[in-house]
Coordinates of C-alpha atoms in Angstrom, one line a residue:
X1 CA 125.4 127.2 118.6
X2 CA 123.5 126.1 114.9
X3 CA 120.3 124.9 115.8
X4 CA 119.8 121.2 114.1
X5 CA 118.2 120.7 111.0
X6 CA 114.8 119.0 111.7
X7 CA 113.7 119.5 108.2
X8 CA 113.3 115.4 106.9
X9 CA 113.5 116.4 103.1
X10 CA 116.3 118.5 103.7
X11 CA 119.1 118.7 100.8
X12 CA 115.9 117.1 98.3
X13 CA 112.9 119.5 98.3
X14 CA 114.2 123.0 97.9
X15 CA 112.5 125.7 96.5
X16 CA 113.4 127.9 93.4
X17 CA 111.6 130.7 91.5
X18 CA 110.0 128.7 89.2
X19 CA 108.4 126.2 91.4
X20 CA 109.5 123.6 93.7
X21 CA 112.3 121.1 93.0
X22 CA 113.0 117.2 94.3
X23 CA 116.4 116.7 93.7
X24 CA 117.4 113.0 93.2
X25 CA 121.4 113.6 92.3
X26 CA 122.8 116.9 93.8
X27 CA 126.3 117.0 92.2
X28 CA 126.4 115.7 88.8
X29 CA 130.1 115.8 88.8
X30 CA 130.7 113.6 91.8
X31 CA 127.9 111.3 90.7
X32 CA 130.0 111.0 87.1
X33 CA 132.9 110.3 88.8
X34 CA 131.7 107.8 91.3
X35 CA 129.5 106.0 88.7
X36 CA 133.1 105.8 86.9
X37 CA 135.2 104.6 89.4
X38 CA 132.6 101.8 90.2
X39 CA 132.3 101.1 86.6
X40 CA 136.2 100.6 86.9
X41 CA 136.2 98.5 89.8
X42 CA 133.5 95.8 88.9
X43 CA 136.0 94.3 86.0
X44 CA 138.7 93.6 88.2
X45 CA 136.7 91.9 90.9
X46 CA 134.7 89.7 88.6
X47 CA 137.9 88.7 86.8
X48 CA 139.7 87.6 90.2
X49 CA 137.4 84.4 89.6
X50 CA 138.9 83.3 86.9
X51 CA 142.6 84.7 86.9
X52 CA 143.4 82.5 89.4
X53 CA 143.2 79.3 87.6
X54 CA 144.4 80.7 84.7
X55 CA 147.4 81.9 86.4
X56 CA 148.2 78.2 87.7
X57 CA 147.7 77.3 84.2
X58 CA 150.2 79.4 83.3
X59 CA 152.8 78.3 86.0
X60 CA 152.1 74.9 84.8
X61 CA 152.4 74.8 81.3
X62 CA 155.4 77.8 81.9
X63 CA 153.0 79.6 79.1
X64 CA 151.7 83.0 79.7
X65 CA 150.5 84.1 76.9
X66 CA 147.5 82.9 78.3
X67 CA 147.7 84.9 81.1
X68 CA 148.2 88.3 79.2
X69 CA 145.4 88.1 76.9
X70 CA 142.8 87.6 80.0
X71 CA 144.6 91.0 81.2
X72 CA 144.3 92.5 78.0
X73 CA 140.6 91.9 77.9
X74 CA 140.2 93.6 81.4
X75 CA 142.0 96.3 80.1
X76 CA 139.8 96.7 77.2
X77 CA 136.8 96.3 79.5
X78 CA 137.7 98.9 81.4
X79 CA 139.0 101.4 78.5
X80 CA 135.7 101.0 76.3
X81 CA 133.0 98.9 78.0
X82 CA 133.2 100.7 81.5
X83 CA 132.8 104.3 79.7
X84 CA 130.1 103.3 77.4
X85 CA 127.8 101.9 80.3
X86 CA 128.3 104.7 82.9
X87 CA 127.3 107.1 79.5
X88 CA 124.1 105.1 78.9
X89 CA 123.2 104.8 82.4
X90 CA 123.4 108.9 83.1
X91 CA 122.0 109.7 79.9
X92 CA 118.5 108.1 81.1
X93 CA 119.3 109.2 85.1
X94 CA 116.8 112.1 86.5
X95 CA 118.9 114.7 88.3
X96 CA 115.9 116.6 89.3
X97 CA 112.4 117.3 88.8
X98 CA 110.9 120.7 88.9
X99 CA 107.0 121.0 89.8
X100 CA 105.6 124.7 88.3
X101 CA 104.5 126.7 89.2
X102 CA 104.1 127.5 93.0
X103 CA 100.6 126.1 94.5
X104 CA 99.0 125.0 91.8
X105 CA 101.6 122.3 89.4
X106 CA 100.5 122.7 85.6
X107 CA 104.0 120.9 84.5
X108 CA 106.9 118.4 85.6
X109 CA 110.3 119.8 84.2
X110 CA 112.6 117.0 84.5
X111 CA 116.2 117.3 84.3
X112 CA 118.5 114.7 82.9
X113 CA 122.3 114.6 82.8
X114 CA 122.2 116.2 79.4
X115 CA 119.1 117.3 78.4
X116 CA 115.5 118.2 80.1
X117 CA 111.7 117.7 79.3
X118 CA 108.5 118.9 80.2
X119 CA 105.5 116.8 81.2
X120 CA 101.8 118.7 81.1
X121 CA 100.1 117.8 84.4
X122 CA 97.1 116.5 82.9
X123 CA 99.6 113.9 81.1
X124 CA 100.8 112.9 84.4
X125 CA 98.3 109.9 85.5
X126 CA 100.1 108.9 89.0
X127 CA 103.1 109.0 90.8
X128 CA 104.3 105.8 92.6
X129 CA 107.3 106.2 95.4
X130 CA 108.8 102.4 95.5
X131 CA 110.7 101.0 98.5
X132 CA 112.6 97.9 98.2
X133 CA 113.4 95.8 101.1
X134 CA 115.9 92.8 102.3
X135 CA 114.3 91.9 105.4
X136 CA 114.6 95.2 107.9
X137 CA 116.5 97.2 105.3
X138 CA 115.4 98.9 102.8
X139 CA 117.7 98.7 99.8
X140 CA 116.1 101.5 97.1
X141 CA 113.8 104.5 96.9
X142 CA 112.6 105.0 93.8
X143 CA 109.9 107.5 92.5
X144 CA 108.0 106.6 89.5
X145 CA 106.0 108.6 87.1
X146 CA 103.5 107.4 85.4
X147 CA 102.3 109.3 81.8
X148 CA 100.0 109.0 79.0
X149 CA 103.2 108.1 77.0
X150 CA 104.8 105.4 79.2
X151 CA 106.5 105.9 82.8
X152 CA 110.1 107.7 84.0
X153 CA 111.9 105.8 87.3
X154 CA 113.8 108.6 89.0
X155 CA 116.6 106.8 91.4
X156 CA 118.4 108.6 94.1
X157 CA 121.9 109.0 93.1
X158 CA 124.4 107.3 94.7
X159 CA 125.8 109.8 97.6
X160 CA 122.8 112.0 97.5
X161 CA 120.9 112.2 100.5
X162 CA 117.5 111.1 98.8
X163 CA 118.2 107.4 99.8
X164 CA 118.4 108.3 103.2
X165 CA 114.8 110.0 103.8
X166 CA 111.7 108.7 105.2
X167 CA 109.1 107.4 102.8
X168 CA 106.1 109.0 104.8
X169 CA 107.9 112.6 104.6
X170 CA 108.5 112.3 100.8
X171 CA 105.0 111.3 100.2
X172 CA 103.2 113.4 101.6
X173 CA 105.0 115.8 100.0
X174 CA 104.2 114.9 96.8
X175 CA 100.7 114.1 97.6
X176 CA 100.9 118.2 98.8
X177 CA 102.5 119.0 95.5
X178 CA 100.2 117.0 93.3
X179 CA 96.7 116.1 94.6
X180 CA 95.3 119.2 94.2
X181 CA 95.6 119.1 90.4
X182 CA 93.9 115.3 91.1
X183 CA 97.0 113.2 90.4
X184 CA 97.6 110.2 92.9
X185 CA 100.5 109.6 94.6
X186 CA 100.8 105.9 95.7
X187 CA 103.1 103.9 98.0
X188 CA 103.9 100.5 97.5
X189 CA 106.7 98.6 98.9
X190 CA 108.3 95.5 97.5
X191 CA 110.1 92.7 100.0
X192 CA 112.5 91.2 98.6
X193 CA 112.3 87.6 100.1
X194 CA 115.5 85.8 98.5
X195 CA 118.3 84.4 101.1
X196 CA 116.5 86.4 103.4
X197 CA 117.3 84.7 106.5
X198 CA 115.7 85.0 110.1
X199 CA 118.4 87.7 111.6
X200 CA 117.1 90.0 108.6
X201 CA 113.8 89.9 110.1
X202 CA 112.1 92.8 112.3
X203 CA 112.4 92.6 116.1
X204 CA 109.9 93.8 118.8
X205 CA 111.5 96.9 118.6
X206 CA 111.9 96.9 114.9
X207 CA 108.5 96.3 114.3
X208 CA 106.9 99.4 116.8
X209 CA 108.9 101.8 115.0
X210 CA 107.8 100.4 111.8
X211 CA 104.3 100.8 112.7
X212 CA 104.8 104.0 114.9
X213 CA 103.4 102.4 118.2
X214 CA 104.3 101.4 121.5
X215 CA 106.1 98.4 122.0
X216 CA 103.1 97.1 124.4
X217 CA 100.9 97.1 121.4
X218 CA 102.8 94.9 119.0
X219 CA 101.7 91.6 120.3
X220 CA 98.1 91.9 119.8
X221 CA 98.6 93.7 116.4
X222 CA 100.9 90.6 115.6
X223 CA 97.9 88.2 116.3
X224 CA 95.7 90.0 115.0
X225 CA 97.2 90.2 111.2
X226 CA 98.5 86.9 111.4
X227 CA 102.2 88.1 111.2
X228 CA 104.7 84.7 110.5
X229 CA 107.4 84.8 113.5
X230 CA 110.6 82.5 113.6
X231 CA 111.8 81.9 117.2
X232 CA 115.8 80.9 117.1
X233 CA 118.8 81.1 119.0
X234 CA 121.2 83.8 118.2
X235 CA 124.9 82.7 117.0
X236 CA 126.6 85.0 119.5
X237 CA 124.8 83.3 122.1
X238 CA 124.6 79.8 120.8
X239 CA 127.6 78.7 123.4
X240 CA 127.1 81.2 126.2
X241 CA 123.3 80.8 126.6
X242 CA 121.8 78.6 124.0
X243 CA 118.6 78.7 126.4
X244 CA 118.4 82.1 125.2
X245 CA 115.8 82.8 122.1
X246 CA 114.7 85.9 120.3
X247 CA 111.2 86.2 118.1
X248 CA 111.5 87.5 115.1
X249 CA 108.5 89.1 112.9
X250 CA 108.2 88.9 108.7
X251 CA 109.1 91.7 107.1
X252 CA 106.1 90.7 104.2
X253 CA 103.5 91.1 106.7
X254 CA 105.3 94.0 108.6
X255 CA 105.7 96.0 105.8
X256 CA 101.5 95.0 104.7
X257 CA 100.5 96.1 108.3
X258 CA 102.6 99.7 108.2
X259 CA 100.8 100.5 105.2
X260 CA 97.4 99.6 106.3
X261 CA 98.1 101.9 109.5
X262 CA 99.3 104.5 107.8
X263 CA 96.4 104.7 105.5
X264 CA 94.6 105.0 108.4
X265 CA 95.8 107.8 109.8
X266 CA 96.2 109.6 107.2
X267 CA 91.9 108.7 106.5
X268 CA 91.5 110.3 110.3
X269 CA 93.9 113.6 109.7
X270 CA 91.9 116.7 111.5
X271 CA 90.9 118.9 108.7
X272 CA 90.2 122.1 109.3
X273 CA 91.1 121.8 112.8
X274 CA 88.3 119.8 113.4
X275 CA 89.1 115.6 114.5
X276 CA 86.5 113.4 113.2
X277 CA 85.0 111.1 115.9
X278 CA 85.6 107.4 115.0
X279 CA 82.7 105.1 114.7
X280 CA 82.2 102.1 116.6

């Protein structure tokens, strides 16, 4: 039997003989191709719209030349505009980024879809990893790289497996990779609070494994930070049991309090073995 793969970063860090890699798109080729047939889909589907009155325009009037030229402009859409926009968006897309050499990073190699650069490490002036969230999900994991010369966003491609790890792994990965050379890694995380309605909010539950403590301790950390809740009835049990509510917890504040916590702990890590007494 193959022993599971506990390894959070696994199929993103990997290491090479040059230094140690982050890979953000694993296969260009499927990345091309699925960048191409989403490219091909989004004409289609933002045309439907407007076809339809156009085709009972053209059943009323008997008329379809009407008709045909809207089709021909999807076409062309598809046949120039589609190809030209994937192009421009993989030519600026980070595949990977290389940090040399082991132990000690002196330079960034990053790899693009059809070329590469190198930035010094004394250029490099901080790192930011980005999460954007819709209520309880997050909806992008960026990493950000700021230089002397301006800043590079490096977005997970979109089947690659960087999308899917934890945000605590990956930094303090990079804060392994990059703080002893002095560069700060930062973590920021932006809510994105439009249409975001109470069901999108974090439960009980939600918000202890947010915050990685027991359930019991979420009430008094909820009082404590002032943490909005909304208390509702669910739909699926607004008939059966509309006596039945649920509290839900703001993912704005959540996501405040997570990062406060884990700041936190990472200020009382042992070092050396040795776990620094807290003072009262």
């Amino acid at each position: 039997m193959t022993a599971p793969n506990t390894n959070p970063l696994a199929g993103v860090v990997s290491t090479t003989a040059a230094g140690e890699r982050l890979v953000f798109v694993p296969r260009r080729v499927l990345e091309v191709g699925t960048e191409i047939v989403l490219g091909v889909l989004v004409p289609p589907v933002i045309s439907v719209p407007l076809l339809i009155p156009i085709l009972g325009i053209a059943l009323g009037t008997g008329s379809w030349a009407i008709l045909w030229a809207a089709l021909g402009l999807i076409a062309l859409a598809i046949i120039v505009v589609v190809p030209t926009v994937v192009f421009m968006k993989l030519t600026e897309a980070v595949r990977w980024i290389e940090f040399r050499p082991h132990g000690s990073t002196k330079q960034l190699v990053i790899a693009y879809f059809l070329r590469s650069s190198t930035v010094a490490a004394a250029d490099l002036q901080r790192v930011v990893l980005s999460e954007r969230f819709r209520g309880d999900r997050r909806k992008s994991l960026e990493v950000v790289l700021h230089t002397r010369g301006g800043k590079v966003a490096c977005k997970p491609g979109t089947l690659g497996p960087m999308s899917r790890v934890g945000a605590e792994a990956l930094l303090d990965w990079l804060t392994s990779q990059l703080s002893p050379v002095g560069i700060a890694v930062e973590h920021r995380t932006e809510i994105d609070r439009n249409f975001v309605c109470p069901d999108e909010w974090y439960s009980e539950a939600g918000l202890a494994a947010l915050w990685h403590v027991p359930a019991s301790e979420v009430d008094a950390l909820v009082v404590r930070h002032g943490i909005d809740t909304y208390t509702f009835t669910p739909r699926a049990a607004a008939l059966s049991s509309p006596t039945k509510t649920i509290t839900v917890y703001d993912p704005a504040g959540a996501h405040d309090v997570a990062e406060e916590l884990r700041r936190k702990r990472t200020m009382s890590t042992p070092v050396d073995g040795i776990q620094e007494t807290p003072h009262p």
